[in-house]
Protein backbone atom coordinates (compact mmCIF):
# COMPACT_ATOMS: atom_id res chain seq x y z
CA UNK A 1 0.00 0.00 0.00
CA UNK A 2 2.84 2.38 0.81
CA UNK A 3 4.54 1.62 -2.50
CA UNK A 4 1.34 2.51 -4.38
CA UNK A 5 0.97 5.71 -2.39
CA UNK A 6 4.63 6.58 -2.97
CA UNK A 7 4.23 6.25 -6.74
CA UNK A 8 1.30 8.66 -6.79
CA UNK A 9 2.97 11.12 -4.42
CA UNK A 10 6.15 11.13 -6.53
CA UNK A 11 4.26 11.84 -9.75
CA UNK A 12 2.59 14.90 -8.25
CA UNK A 13 5.62 15.78 -6.07
CA UNK A 14 3.52 15.89 -2.92
CA UNK A 15 6.23 16.57 -0.34
CA UNK A 16 4.06 16.33 2.79
CA UNK A 17 2.52 13.02 1.67
CA UNK A 18 5.95 11.66 0.75
CA UNK A 19 7.17 12.60 4.24
CA UNK A 20 4.31 10.60 5.79
CA UNK A 21 5.01 7.63 3.51
CA UNK A 22 8.73 7.53 4.35
CA UNK A 23 7.94 7.95 8.04
CA UNK A 24 5.47 5.06 8.02
CA UNK A 25 7.86 2.84 6.10
CA UNK A 26 10.59 3.64 8.61
CA UNK A 27 8.23 2.70 11.42
CA UNK A 28 7.59 -0.66 9.73
CA UNK A 29 11.30 -1.36 9.33
CA UNK A 30 11.99 -0.59 13.00
CA UNK A 31 10.27 -3.62 14.62
CA UNK A 32 11.72 -5.82 11.88
CA UNK A 33 15.20 -4.86 13.07
CA UNK A 34 16.11 -3.32 9.72
CA UNK A 35 17.71 -0.32 11.37
CA UNK A 36 19.77 0.96 8.41
CA UNK A 37 16.65 0.94 6.22
CA UNK A 38 14.73 2.57 9.06
CA UNK A 39 17.27 5.37 9.32
CA UNK A 40 17.25 5.95 5.57
CA UNK A 41 13.47 6.22 5.46
CA UNK A 42 13.31 8.68 8.35
CA UNK A 43 16.09 10.75 6.76
CA UNK A 44 14.02 10.89 3.57
CA UNK A 45 10.96 11.75 5.63
CA UNK A 46 12.85 14.62 7.26
CA UNK A 47 14.01 15.96 3.90
CA UNK A 48 10.48 15.86 2.47
CA UNK A 49 9.03 17.42 5.62
CA UNK A 50 11.46 20.31 5.35
CA UNK A 51 10.53 20.86 1.72
CA UNK A 52 6.87 20.78 2.71
CA UNK A 53 7.62 23.22 5.55
CA UNK A 54 5.82 20.87 7.96
CA UNK A 55 7.14 21.19 11.51
CA UNK A 56 4.97 18.31 12.67
CA UNK A 57 6.33 15.88 10.09
CA UNK A 58 9.88 17.05 10.79
CA UNK A 59 9.33 16.26 14.46
CA UNK A 60 7.93 12.82 13.64
CA UNK A 61 10.92 12.05 11.41
CA UNK A 62 13.36 13.18 14.11
CA UNK A 63 11.64 10.91 16.61
CA UNK A 64 12.03 8.00 14.20
CA UNK A 65 15.70 8.77 13.73
CA UNK A 66 16.13 8.89 17.50
CA UNK A 67 14.52 5.47 17.92
CA UNK A 68 16.74 3.91 15.27
CA UNK A 69 19.94 5.39 16.69
CA UNK A 70 18.97 4.34 20.22
CA UNK A 71 18.28 0.78 19.09
CA UNK A 72 21.77 0.48 17.63
CA UNK A 73 23.50 2.11 20.60
CA UNK A 74 24.40 5.53 19.22
CA UNK A 75 23.19 7.41 22.26
CA UNK A 76 24.67 10.83 21.50
CA UNK A 77 23.04 10.85 18.05
CA UNK A 78 19.79 9.54 19.50
CA UNK A 79 19.82 12.27 22.14
CA UNK A 80 20.36 14.95 19.52
CA UNK A 81 17.40 13.71 17.45
CA UNK A 82 15.04 13.25 20.41
CA UNK A 83 15.92 16.67 21.83
CA UNK A 84 15.33 18.42 18.52
CA UNK A 85 12.08 16.48 18.10
CA UNK A 86 10.82 17.64 21.51
CA UNK A 87 11.88 21.24 20.89
CA UNK A 88 10.26 21.40 17.46
CA UNK A 89 7.08 19.74 18.73
CA UNK A 90 6.82 22.18 21.61
CA UNK A 91 7.37 25.18 19.36
CA UNK A 92 4.78 24.05 16.80
CA UNK A 93 2.14 23.01 19.32
CA UNK A 94 2.40 19.29 18.52
CA UNK A 95 2.06 18.28 22.16
CA UNK A 96 1.38 14.59 21.62
CA UNK A 97 4.62 14.20 19.70
CA UNK A 98 6.56 16.03 22.41
CA UNK A 99 5.07 13.82 25.13
CA UNK A 100 5.83 10.65 23.16
CA UNK A 101 9.52 11.56 22.76
CA UNK A 102 10.45 13.55 25.88
CA UNK A 103 10.94 10.42 27.97
CA UNK A 104 13.52 9.21 25.45
CA UNK A 105 15.42 12.46 25.90
CA UNK A 106 15.72 11.43 29.55
CA UNK A 107 16.86 7.91 28.71
CA UNK A 108 19.61 9.14 26.42
CA UNK A 109 20.74 11.71 28.98
CA UNK A 110 21.34 8.80 31.38
CA UNK A 111 23.63 7.11 28.87
CA UNK A 112 25.49 10.39 28.42
CA UNK A 113 26.03 10.48 32.23
CA UNK A 114 23.91 13.62 32.59
CA UNK A 115 21.99 12.34 35.60
CA UNK A 116 20.57 15.55 37.09
CA UNK A 117 19.18 16.71 33.74
CA UNK A 118 17.92 13.18 33.03
CA UNK A 119 15.94 13.15 36.27
CA UNK A 120 14.50 16.61 35.63
CA UNK A 121 13.51 15.58 32.10
CA UNK A 122 11.98 12.30 33.30
CA UNK A 123 9.91 14.09 35.93
CA UNK A 124 8.71 16.61 33.36
CA UNK A 125 7.86 13.76 30.98
CA UNK A 126 5.89 11.96 33.70
CA UNK A 127 3.88 15.08 34.47
CA UNK A 128 3.14 15.90 30.82
CA UNK A 129 2.19 12.32 29.96
CA UNK A 130 -0.10 12.02 32.98
CA UNK A 131 -1.74 15.35 32.14
CA UNK A 132 -2.70 14.28 28.61
CA UNK A 133 -3.35 10.62 29.46
CA UNK A 134 -0.51 9.19 27.37
CA UNK A 135 0.10 6.10 29.48
CA UNK A 136 2.75 4.53 27.28
CA UNK A 137 4.86 7.69 27.40
CA UNK A 138 4.37 7.88 31.16
CA UNK A 139 5.61 4.30 31.58
CA UNK A 140 8.77 5.04 29.60
CA UNK A 141 9.35 8.19 31.66
CA UNK A 142 9.02 6.23 34.91
CA UNK A 143 11.48 3.68 33.48
CA UNK A 144 13.92 6.51 32.80
CA UNK A 145 13.64 7.74 36.38
CA UNK A 146 14.32 4.19 37.60
CA UNK A 147 17.46 4.03 35.48
CA UNK A 148 18.67 7.29 37.03
CA UNK A 149 18.07 6.05 40.56
CA UNK A 150 19.65 2.67 39.77
CA UNK A 151 22.81 4.53 38.79
CA UNK A 152 22.80 6.92 41.75
CA UNK A 153 21.91 4.19 44.26
CA UNK A 154 18.64 5.82 45.38
CA UNK A 155 16.65 2.60 45.26
CA UNK A 156 13.70 3.69 47.42
CA UNK A 157 13.00 6.58 45.05
CA UNK A 158 13.29 4.24 42.09
CA UNK A 159 10.75 1.87 43.64
CA UNK A 160 8.02 4.52 43.54
CA UNK A 161 8.47 4.92 39.80
CA UNK A 162 8.72 1.18 39.15
CA UNK A 163 5.49 0.49 41.03
CA UNK A 164 3.63 3.19 39.10
CA UNK A 165 5.02 1.94 35.78
CA UNK A 166 3.88 -1.59 36.62
CA UNK A 167 0.34 -0.42 37.35
CA UNK A 168 0.17 1.46 34.05
CA UNK A 169 1.68 -1.43 32.07
CA UNK A 170 -0.94 -3.81 33.41
CA UNK A 171 -3.73 -1.34 32.70
CA UNK A 172 -2.54 -1.08 29.09
CA UNK A 173 -1.81 -4.77 28.75
CA UNK A 174 1.73 -3.75 27.76
CA UNK A 175 3.54 -6.95 28.68
CA UNK A 176 6.99 -5.78 27.59
CA UNK A 177 6.79 -2.83 29.94
CA UNK A 178 5.46 -5.08 32.69
CA UNK A 179 8.69 -7.07 32.35
CA UNK A 180 10.84 -3.93 32.63
CA UNK A 181 8.95 -2.80 35.74
CA UNK A 182 9.35 -6.20 37.40
CA UNK A 183 13.04 -6.04 36.56
CA UNK A 184 13.30 -2.61 38.20
CA UNK A 185 11.48 -3.83 41.31
CA UNK A 186 13.91 -6.76 41.46
CA UNK A 187 16.77 -4.27 41.47
CA UNK A 188 15.23 -2.57 44.50
CA UNK A 189 14.62 -5.88 46.27
CA UNK A 190 18.23 -6.93 45.76
CA UNK A 191 19.46 -3.59 47.11
CA UNK A 192 17.27 -4.15 50.17
CA UNK A 193 18.88 -7.59 50.65
CA UNK A 194 15.65 -9.40 49.74
CA UNK A 195 17.31 -11.84 47.35
CA UNK A 196 14.43 -14.35 47.31
CA UNK A 197 11.95 -11.61 46.38
CA UNK A 198 14.36 -10.29 43.76
CA UNK A 199 14.71 -13.74 42.19
CA UNK A 200 10.94 -14.23 42.11
CA UNK A 201 10.49 -10.88 40.35
CA UNK A 202 13.22 -11.72 37.86
CA UNK A 203 11.71 -15.11 37.06
CA UNK A 204 8.38 -13.40 36.35
CA UNK A 205 10.05 -10.72 34.24
CA UNK A 206 12.00 -13.33 32.27
CA UNK A 207 8.87 -15.41 31.60
CA UNK A 208 7.13 -12.36 30.15
CA UNK A 209 10.23 -11.50 28.13
CA UNK A 210 10.30 -14.97 26.59
CA UNK A 211 6.62 -14.58 25.73
CA UNK A 212 6.93 -11.14 24.11
CA UNK A 213 10.42 -11.34 22.56
CA UNK A 214 13.71 -11.65 24.44
CA UNK A 215 15.57 -9.15 22.27
CA UNK A 216 13.80 -6.22 23.97
CA UNK A 217 15.03 -6.65 27.58
CA UNK A 218 15.89 -10.35 27.90
CA UNK A 219 19.68 -10.03 28.27
CA UNK A 220 19.25 -7.14 30.72
CA UNK A 221 17.05 -9.37 32.90
CA UNK A 222 19.40 -12.35 32.53
CA UNK A 223 22.40 -10.24 33.53
CA UNK A 224 20.56 -9.02 36.60
CA UNK A 225 19.56 -12.59 37.42
CA UNK A 226 23.19 -13.71 37.12
CA UNK A 227 24.39 -11.23 39.75
CA UNK A 228 21.43 -11.94 42.05
CA UNK A 229 21.34 -15.74 42.16
CA UNK A 230 23.55 -17.64 44.58
CA UNK A 231 23.45 -20.75 42.39
CA UNK A 232 26.61 -20.99 40.30
CA UNK A 233 25.01 -23.24 37.68
CA UNK A 234 22.04 -20.90 37.28
CA UNK A 235 24.41 -17.95 37.00
CA UNK A 236 26.38 -19.58 34.20
CA UNK A 237 23.20 -20.59 32.35
CA UNK A 238 21.88 -17.03 32.53
CA UNK A 239 25.16 -15.57 31.27
CA UNK A 240 25.38 -18.06 28.42
CA UNK A 241 21.82 -17.41 27.29
CA UNK A 242 22.24 -13.64 27.57
CA UNK A 243 25.38 -13.67 25.44
CA UNK A 244 23.68 -15.80 22.81
CA UNK A 245 20.73 -13.41 22.55
CA UNK A 246 23.12 -10.48 22.22
CA UNK A 247 25.04 -12.31 19.50
CA UNK A 248 21.83 -12.80 17.51
CA UNK A 249 20.81 -9.17 17.95
CA UNK A 250 19.06 -7.17 20.67
CA UNK A 251 18.19 -3.57 21.48
CA UNK A 252 21.35 -1.69 22.49
CA UNK A 253 20.46 -1.11 26.15
CA UNK A 254 20.80 -4.87 26.67
CA UNK A 255 24.47 -4.76 25.66
CA UNK A 256 25.15 -1.85 28.00
CA UNK A 257 23.41 -3.32 31.05
CA UNK A 258 24.20 -7.02 30.57
CA UNK A 259 27.95 -6.40 30.67
CA UNK A 260 27.66 -3.83 33.42
mmCIF file of C-alpha atoms in Angstrom:
data_model
loop_
_atom_site.group_PDB
_atom_site.id
_atom_site.type_symbol
_atom_site.label_atom_id
_atom_site.label_comp_id
_atom_site.label_asym_id
_atom_site.label_seq_id
_atom_site.Cartn_x
_atom_site.Cartn_y
_atom_site.Cartn_z
ATOM 1 C CA UNK A 1 0.000 0.000 0.000
ATOM 2 C CA UNK A 2 2.843 2.379 0.810
ATOM 3 C CA UNK A 3 4.535 1.619 -2.504
ATOM 4 C CA UNK A 4 1.343 2.511 -4.380
ATOM 5 C CA UNK A 5 0.970 5.707 -2.385
ATOM 6 C CA UNK A 6 4.631 6.580 -2.970
ATOM 7 C CA UNK A 7 4.228 6.246 -6.739
ATOM 8 C CA UNK A 8 1.302 8.660 -6.789
ATOM 9 C CA UNK A 9 2.974 11.122 -4.416
ATOM 10 C CA UNK A 10 6.148 11.128 -6.529
ATOM 11 C CA UNK A 11 4.258 11.838 -9.748
ATOM 12 C CA UNK A 12 2.593 14.897 -8.253
ATOM 13 C CA UNK A 13 5.618 15.784 -6.070
ATOM 14 C CA UNK A 14 3.521 15.885 -2.919
ATOM 15 C CA UNK A 15 6.231 16.573 -0.341
ATOM 16 C CA UNK A 16 4.056 16.327 2.792
ATOM 17 C CA UNK A 17 2.520 13.018 1.665
ATOM 18 C CA UNK A 18 5.952 11.661 0.750
ATOM 19 C CA UNK A 19 7.171 12.605 4.241
ATOM 20 C CA UNK A 20 4.315 10.596 5.789
ATOM 21 C CA UNK A 21 5.013 7.630 3.508
ATOM 22 C CA UNK A 22 8.732 7.532 4.345
ATOM 23 C CA UNK A 23 7.937 7.950 8.039
ATOM 24 C CA UNK A 24 5.466 5.061 8.017
ATOM 25 C CA UNK A 25 7.860 2.842 6.098
ATOM 26 C CA UNK A 26 10.590 3.642 8.605
ATOM 27 C CA UNK A 27 8.228 2.696 11.417
ATOM 28 C CA UNK A 28 7.592 -0.658 9.729
ATOM 29 C CA UNK A 29 11.297 -1.359 9.327
ATOM 30 C CA UNK A 30 11.991 -0.592 12.998
ATOM 31 C CA UNK A 31 10.266 -3.624 14.616
ATOM 32 C CA UNK A 32 11.720 -5.824 11.878
ATOM 33 C CA UNK A 33 15.202 -4.855 13.071
ATOM 34 C CA UNK A 34 16.113 -3.317 9.715
ATOM 35 C CA UNK A 35 17.713 -0.316 11.367
ATOM 36 C CA UNK A 36 19.767 0.957 8.409
ATOM 37 C CA UNK A 37 16.645 0.937 6.217
ATOM 38 C CA UNK A 38 14.727 2.567 9.065
ATOM 39 C CA UNK A 39 17.271 5.366 9.316
ATOM 40 C CA UNK A 40 17.250 5.954 5.572
ATOM 41 C CA UNK A 41 13.469 6.216 5.462
ATOM 42 C CA UNK A 42 13.311 8.683 8.348
ATOM 43 C CA UNK A 43 16.089 10.752 6.763
ATOM 44 C CA UNK A 44 14.019 10.895 3.575
ATOM 45 C CA UNK A 45 10.956 11.753 5.633
ATOM 46 C CA UNK A 46 12.846 14.618 7.261
ATOM 47 C CA UNK A 47 14.009 15.958 3.901
ATOM 48 C CA UNK A 48 10.477 15.860 2.467
ATOM 49 C CA UNK A 49 9.028 17.424 5.624
ATOM 50 C CA UNK A 50 11.461 20.312 5.354
ATOM 51 C CA UNK A 51 10.535 20.857 1.715
ATOM 52 C CA UNK A 52 6.871 20.784 2.712
ATOM 53 C CA UNK A 53 7.625 23.218 5.554
ATOM 54 C CA UNK A 54 5.820 20.873 7.962
ATOM 55 C CA UNK A 55 7.142 21.194 11.511
ATOM 56 C CA UNK A 56 4.969 18.311 12.673
ATOM 57 C CA UNK A 57 6.332 15.884 10.092
ATOM 58 C CA UNK A 58 9.879 17.047 10.785
ATOM 59 C CA UNK A 59 9.330 16.263 14.463
ATOM 60 C CA UNK A 60 7.934 12.821 13.642
ATOM 61 C CA UNK A 61 10.916 12.046 11.410
ATOM 62 C CA UNK A 62 13.359 13.183 14.105
ATOM 63 C CA UNK A 63 11.635 10.910 16.610
ATOM 64 C CA UNK A 64 12.027 8.003 14.196
ATOM 65 C CA UNK A 65 15.704 8.774 13.730
ATOM 66 C CA UNK A 66 16.126 8.893 17.496
ATOM 67 C CA UNK A 67 14.518 5.465 17.918
ATOM 68 C CA UNK A 68 16.742 3.906 15.273
ATOM 69 C CA UNK A 69 19.945 5.393 16.687
ATOM 70 C CA UNK A 70 18.972 4.339 20.216
ATOM 71 C CA UNK A 71 18.276 0.785 19.092
ATOM 72 C CA UNK A 72 21.769 0.476 17.628
ATOM 73 C CA UNK A 73 23.501 2.110 20.599
ATOM 74 C CA UNK A 74 24.397 5.529 19.223
ATOM 75 C CA UNK A 75 23.190 7.413 22.255
ATOM 76 C CA UNK A 76 24.673 10.831 21.502
ATOM 77 C CA UNK A 77 23.044 10.851 18.053
ATOM 78 C CA UNK A 78 19.786 9.544 19.500
ATOM 79 C CA UNK A 79 19.818 12.274 22.140
ATOM 80 C CA UNK A 80 20.356 14.953 19.518
ATOM 81 C CA UNK A 81 17.395 13.715 17.448
ATOM 82 C CA UNK A 82 15.039 13.250 20.413
ATOM 83 C CA UNK A 83 15.919 16.668 21.833
ATOM 84 C CA UNK A 84 15.329 18.417 18.519
ATOM 85 C CA UNK A 85 12.079 16.478 18.098
ATOM 86 C CA UNK A 86 10.817 17.641 21.510
ATOM 87 C CA UNK A 87 11.881 21.244 20.887
ATOM 88 C CA UNK A 88 10.259 21.395 17.464
ATOM 89 C CA UNK A 89 7.076 19.741 18.733
ATOM 90 C CA UNK A 90 6.822 22.179 21.614
ATOM 91 C CA UNK A 91 7.369 25.181 19.356
ATOM 92 C CA UNK A 92 4.782 24.054 16.801
ATOM 93 C CA UNK A 93 2.139 23.008 19.321
ATOM 94 C CA UNK A 94 2.402 19.287 18.525
ATOM 95 C CA UNK A 95 2.059 18.285 22.155
ATOM 96 C CA UNK A 96 1.376 14.593 21.621
ATOM 97 C CA UNK A 97 4.618 14.201 19.697
ATOM 98 C CA UNK A 98 6.557 16.026 22.415
ATOM 99 C CA UNK A 99 5.066 13.821 25.129
ATOM 100 C CA UNK A 100 5.834 10.652 23.158
ATOM 101 C CA UNK A 101 9.524 11.560 22.756
ATOM 102 C CA UNK A 102 10.450 13.554 25.877
ATOM 103 C CA UNK A 103 10.939 10.418 27.968
ATOM 104 C CA UNK A 104 13.521 9.206 25.449
ATOM 105 C CA UNK A 105 15.417 12.459 25.901
ATOM 106 C CA UNK A 106 15.721 11.433 29.553
ATOM 107 C CA UNK A 107 16.857 7.906 28.710
ATOM 108 C CA UNK A 108 19.613 9.142 26.417
ATOM 109 C CA UNK A 109 20.741 11.715 28.984
ATOM 110 C CA UNK A 110 21.342 8.804 31.380
ATOM 111 C CA UNK A 111 23.633 7.111 28.867
ATOM 112 C CA UNK A 112 25.495 10.389 28.418
ATOM 113 C CA UNK A 113 26.027 10.478 32.230
ATOM 114 C CA UNK A 114 23.909 13.620 32.586
ATOM 115 C CA UNK A 115 21.990 12.338 35.596
ATOM 116 C CA UNK A 116 20.573 15.552 37.090
ATOM 117 C CA UNK A 117 19.177 16.707 33.742
ATOM 118 C CA UNK A 118 17.924 13.179 33.030
ATOM 119 C CA UNK A 119 15.943 13.151 36.275
ATOM 120 C CA UNK A 120 14.496 16.611 35.631
ATOM 121 C CA UNK A 121 13.508 15.581 32.102
ATOM 122 C CA UNK A 122 11.984 12.302 33.303
ATOM 123 C CA UNK A 123 9.909 14.091 35.932
ATOM 124 C CA UNK A 124 8.712 16.610 33.364
ATOM 125 C CA UNK A 125 7.862 13.763 30.979
ATOM 126 C CA UNK A 126 5.886 11.959 33.705
ATOM 127 C CA UNK A 127 3.876 15.081 34.475
ATOM 128 C CA UNK A 128 3.138 15.903 30.823
ATOM 129 C CA UNK A 129 2.192 12.324 29.959
ATOM 130 C CA UNK A 130 -0.099 12.018 32.983
ATOM 131 C CA UNK A 131 -1.740 15.353 32.141
ATOM 132 C CA UNK A 132 -2.695 14.280 28.614
ATOM 133 C CA UNK A 133 -3.353 10.621 29.463
ATOM 134 C CA UNK A 134 -0.515 9.194 27.367
ATOM 135 C CA UNK A 135 0.098 6.101 29.480
ATOM 136 C CA UNK A 136 2.754 4.525 27.281
ATOM 137 C CA UNK A 137 4.865 7.688 27.401
ATOM 138 C CA UNK A 138 4.365 7.879 31.160
ATOM 139 C CA UNK A 139 5.612 4.297 31.585
ATOM 140 C CA UNK A 140 8.770 5.042 29.598
ATOM 141 C CA UNK A 141 9.345 8.195 31.656
ATOM 142 C CA UNK A 142 9.023 6.227 34.907
ATOM 143 C CA UNK A 143 11.481 3.679 33.477
ATOM 144 C CA UNK A 144 13.923 6.512 32.798
ATOM 145 C CA UNK A 145 13.637 7.739 36.383
ATOM 146 C CA UNK A 146 14.320 4.189 37.605
ATOM 147 C CA UNK A 147 17.455 4.026 35.485
ATOM 148 C CA UNK A 148 18.670 7.286 37.027
ATOM 149 C CA UNK A 149 18.073 6.046 40.563
ATOM 150 C CA UNK A 150 19.652 2.665 39.769
ATOM 151 C CA UNK A 151 22.814 4.533 38.788
ATOM 152 C CA UNK A 152 22.803 6.923 41.753
ATOM 153 C CA UNK A 153 21.906 4.190 44.261
ATOM 154 C CA UNK A 154 18.638 5.821 45.382
ATOM 155 C CA UNK A 155 16.647 2.603 45.260
ATOM 156 C CA UNK A 156 13.703 3.685 47.422
ATOM 157 C CA UNK A 157 12.998 6.577 45.050
ATOM 158 C CA UNK A 158 13.292 4.237 42.088
ATOM 159 C CA UNK A 159 10.752 1.867 43.640
ATOM 160 C CA UNK A 160 8.018 4.519 43.544
ATOM 161 C CA UNK A 161 8.467 4.920 39.795
ATOM 162 C CA UNK A 162 8.717 1.181 39.155
ATOM 163 C CA UNK A 163 5.488 0.494 41.026
ATOM 164 C CA UNK A 164 3.628 3.194 39.096
ATOM 165 C CA UNK A 165 5.021 1.939 35.777
ATOM 166 C CA UNK A 166 3.884 -1.588 36.623
ATOM 167 C CA UNK A 167 0.340 -0.423 37.349
ATOM 168 C CA UNK A 168 0.173 1.458 34.050
ATOM 169 C CA UNK A 169 1.684 -1.432 32.075
ATOM 170 C CA UNK A 170 -0.941 -3.815 33.413
ATOM 171 C CA UNK A 171 -3.728 -1.342 32.696
ATOM 172 C CA UNK A 172 -2.542 -1.079 29.090
ATOM 173 C CA UNK A 173 -1.810 -4.772 28.749
ATOM 174 C CA UNK A 174 1.728 -3.750 27.757
ATOM 175 C CA UNK A 175 3.542 -6.949 28.679
ATOM 176 C CA UNK A 176 6.985 -5.778 27.593
ATOM 177 C CA UNK A 177 6.787 -2.833 29.940
ATOM 178 C CA UNK A 178 5.463 -5.085 32.687
ATOM 179 C CA UNK A 179 8.694 -7.068 32.347
ATOM 180 C CA UNK A 180 10.839 -3.930 32.631
ATOM 181 C CA UNK A 181 8.953 -2.804 35.736
ATOM 182 C CA UNK A 182 9.347 -6.198 37.405
ATOM 183 C CA UNK A 183 13.043 -6.038 36.565
ATOM 184 C CA UNK A 184 13.304 -2.609 38.205
ATOM 185 C CA UNK A 185 11.484 -3.826 41.310
ATOM 186 C CA UNK A 186 13.909 -6.763 41.462
ATOM 187 C CA UNK A 187 16.766 -4.268 41.471
ATOM 188 C CA UNK A 188 15.230 -2.570 44.503
ATOM 189 C CA UNK A 189 14.615 -5.881 46.270
ATOM 190 C CA UNK A 190 18.232 -6.929 45.755
ATOM 191 C CA UNK A 191 19.460 -3.590 47.111
ATOM 192 C CA UNK A 192 17.270 -4.150 50.175
ATOM 193 C CA UNK A 193 18.880 -7.587 50.645
ATOM 194 C CA UNK A 194 15.653 -9.400 49.738
ATOM 195 C CA UNK A 195 17.307 -11.840 47.352
ATOM 196 C CA UNK A 196 14.429 -14.350 47.312
ATOM 197 C CA UNK A 197 11.947 -11.611 46.377
ATOM 198 C CA UNK A 198 14.362 -10.286 43.757
ATOM 199 C CA UNK A 199 14.707 -13.735 42.193
ATOM 200 C CA UNK A 200 10.936 -14.230 42.110
ATOM 201 C CA UNK A 201 10.488 -10.878 40.353
ATOM 202 C CA UNK A 202 13.219 -11.716 37.857
ATOM 203 C CA UNK A 203 11.706 -15.112 37.059
ATOM 204 C CA UNK A 204 8.383 -13.404 36.351
ATOM 205 C CA UNK A 205 10.053 -10.722 34.236
ATOM 206 C CA UNK A 206 11.999 -13.334 32.266
ATOM 207 C CA UNK A 207 8.867 -15.413 31.605
ATOM 208 C CA UNK A 208 7.132 -12.357 30.151
ATOM 209 C CA UNK A 209 10.231 -11.497 28.127
ATOM 210 C CA UNK A 210 10.304 -14.965 26.590
ATOM 211 C CA UNK A 211 6.619 -14.576 25.731
ATOM 212 C CA UNK A 212 6.935 -11.142 24.112
ATOM 213 C CA UNK A 213 10.423 -11.343 22.559
ATOM 214 C CA UNK A 214 13.711 -11.645 24.438
ATOM 215 C CA UNK A 215 15.570 -9.148 22.271
ATOM 216 C CA UNK A 216 13.799 -6.215 23.974
ATOM 217 C CA UNK A 217 15.029 -6.649 27.579
ATOM 218 C CA UNK A 218 15.887 -10.353 27.897
ATOM 219 C CA UNK A 219 19.680 -10.032 28.267
ATOM 220 C CA UNK A 220 19.246 -7.136 30.716
ATOM 221 C CA UNK A 221 17.050 -9.374 32.900
ATOM 222 C CA UNK A 222 19.404 -12.347 32.528
ATOM 223 C CA UNK A 223 22.398 -10.241 33.528
ATOM 224 C CA UNK A 224 20.564 -9.022 36.602
ATOM 225 C CA UNK A 225 19.564 -12.591 37.417
ATOM 226 C CA UNK A 226 23.191 -13.714 37.123
ATOM 227 C CA UNK A 227 24.387 -11.231 39.753
ATOM 228 C CA UNK A 228 21.431 -11.938 42.047
ATOM 229 C CA UNK A 229 21.336 -15.739 42.160
ATOM 230 C CA UNK A 230 23.549 -17.637 44.584
ATOM 231 C CA UNK A 231 23.453 -20.750 42.393
ATOM 232 C CA UNK A 232 26.612 -20.990 40.297
ATOM 233 C CA UNK A 233 25.007 -23.238 37.681
ATOM 234 C CA UNK A 234 22.042 -20.903 37.283
ATOM 235 C CA UNK A 235 24.409 -17.954 37.000
ATOM 236 C CA UNK A 236 26.381 -19.576 34.202
ATOM 237 C CA UNK A 237 23.204 -20.594 32.350
ATOM 238 C CA UNK A 238 21.882 -17.032 32.525
ATOM 239 C CA UNK A 239 25.163 -15.574 31.271
ATOM 240 C CA UNK A 240 25.384 -18.061 28.418
ATOM 241 C CA UNK A 241 21.818 -17.405 27.291
ATOM 242 C CA UNK A 242 22.239 -13.643 27.574
ATOM 243 C CA UNK A 243 25.380 -13.670 25.440
ATOM 244 C CA UNK A 244 23.676 -15.800 22.807
ATOM 245 C CA UNK A 245 20.726 -13.412 22.549
ATOM 246 C CA UNK A 246 23.120 -10.476 22.225
ATOM 247 C CA UNK A 247 25.037 -12.309 19.504
ATOM 248 C CA UNK A 248 21.828 -12.799 17.513
ATOM 249 C CA UNK A 249 20.809 -9.168 17.945
ATOM 250 C CA UNK A 250 19.062 -7.173 20.669
ATOM 251 C CA UNK A 251 18.192 -3.569 21.482
ATOM 252 C CA UNK A 252 21.345 -1.694 22.486
ATOM 253 C CA UNK A 253 20.464 -1.110 26.148
ATOM 254 C CA UNK A 254 20.801 -4.866 26.666
ATOM 255 C CA UNK A 255 24.472 -4.765 25.658
ATOM 256 C CA UNK A 256 25.151 -1.853 27.998
ATOM 257 C CA UNK A 257 23.415 -3.316 31.046
ATOM 258 C CA UNK A 258 24.205 -7.020 30.571
ATOM 259 C CA UNK A 259 27.954 -6.405 30.669
ATOM 260 C CA UNK A 260 27.660 -3.834 33.418
#
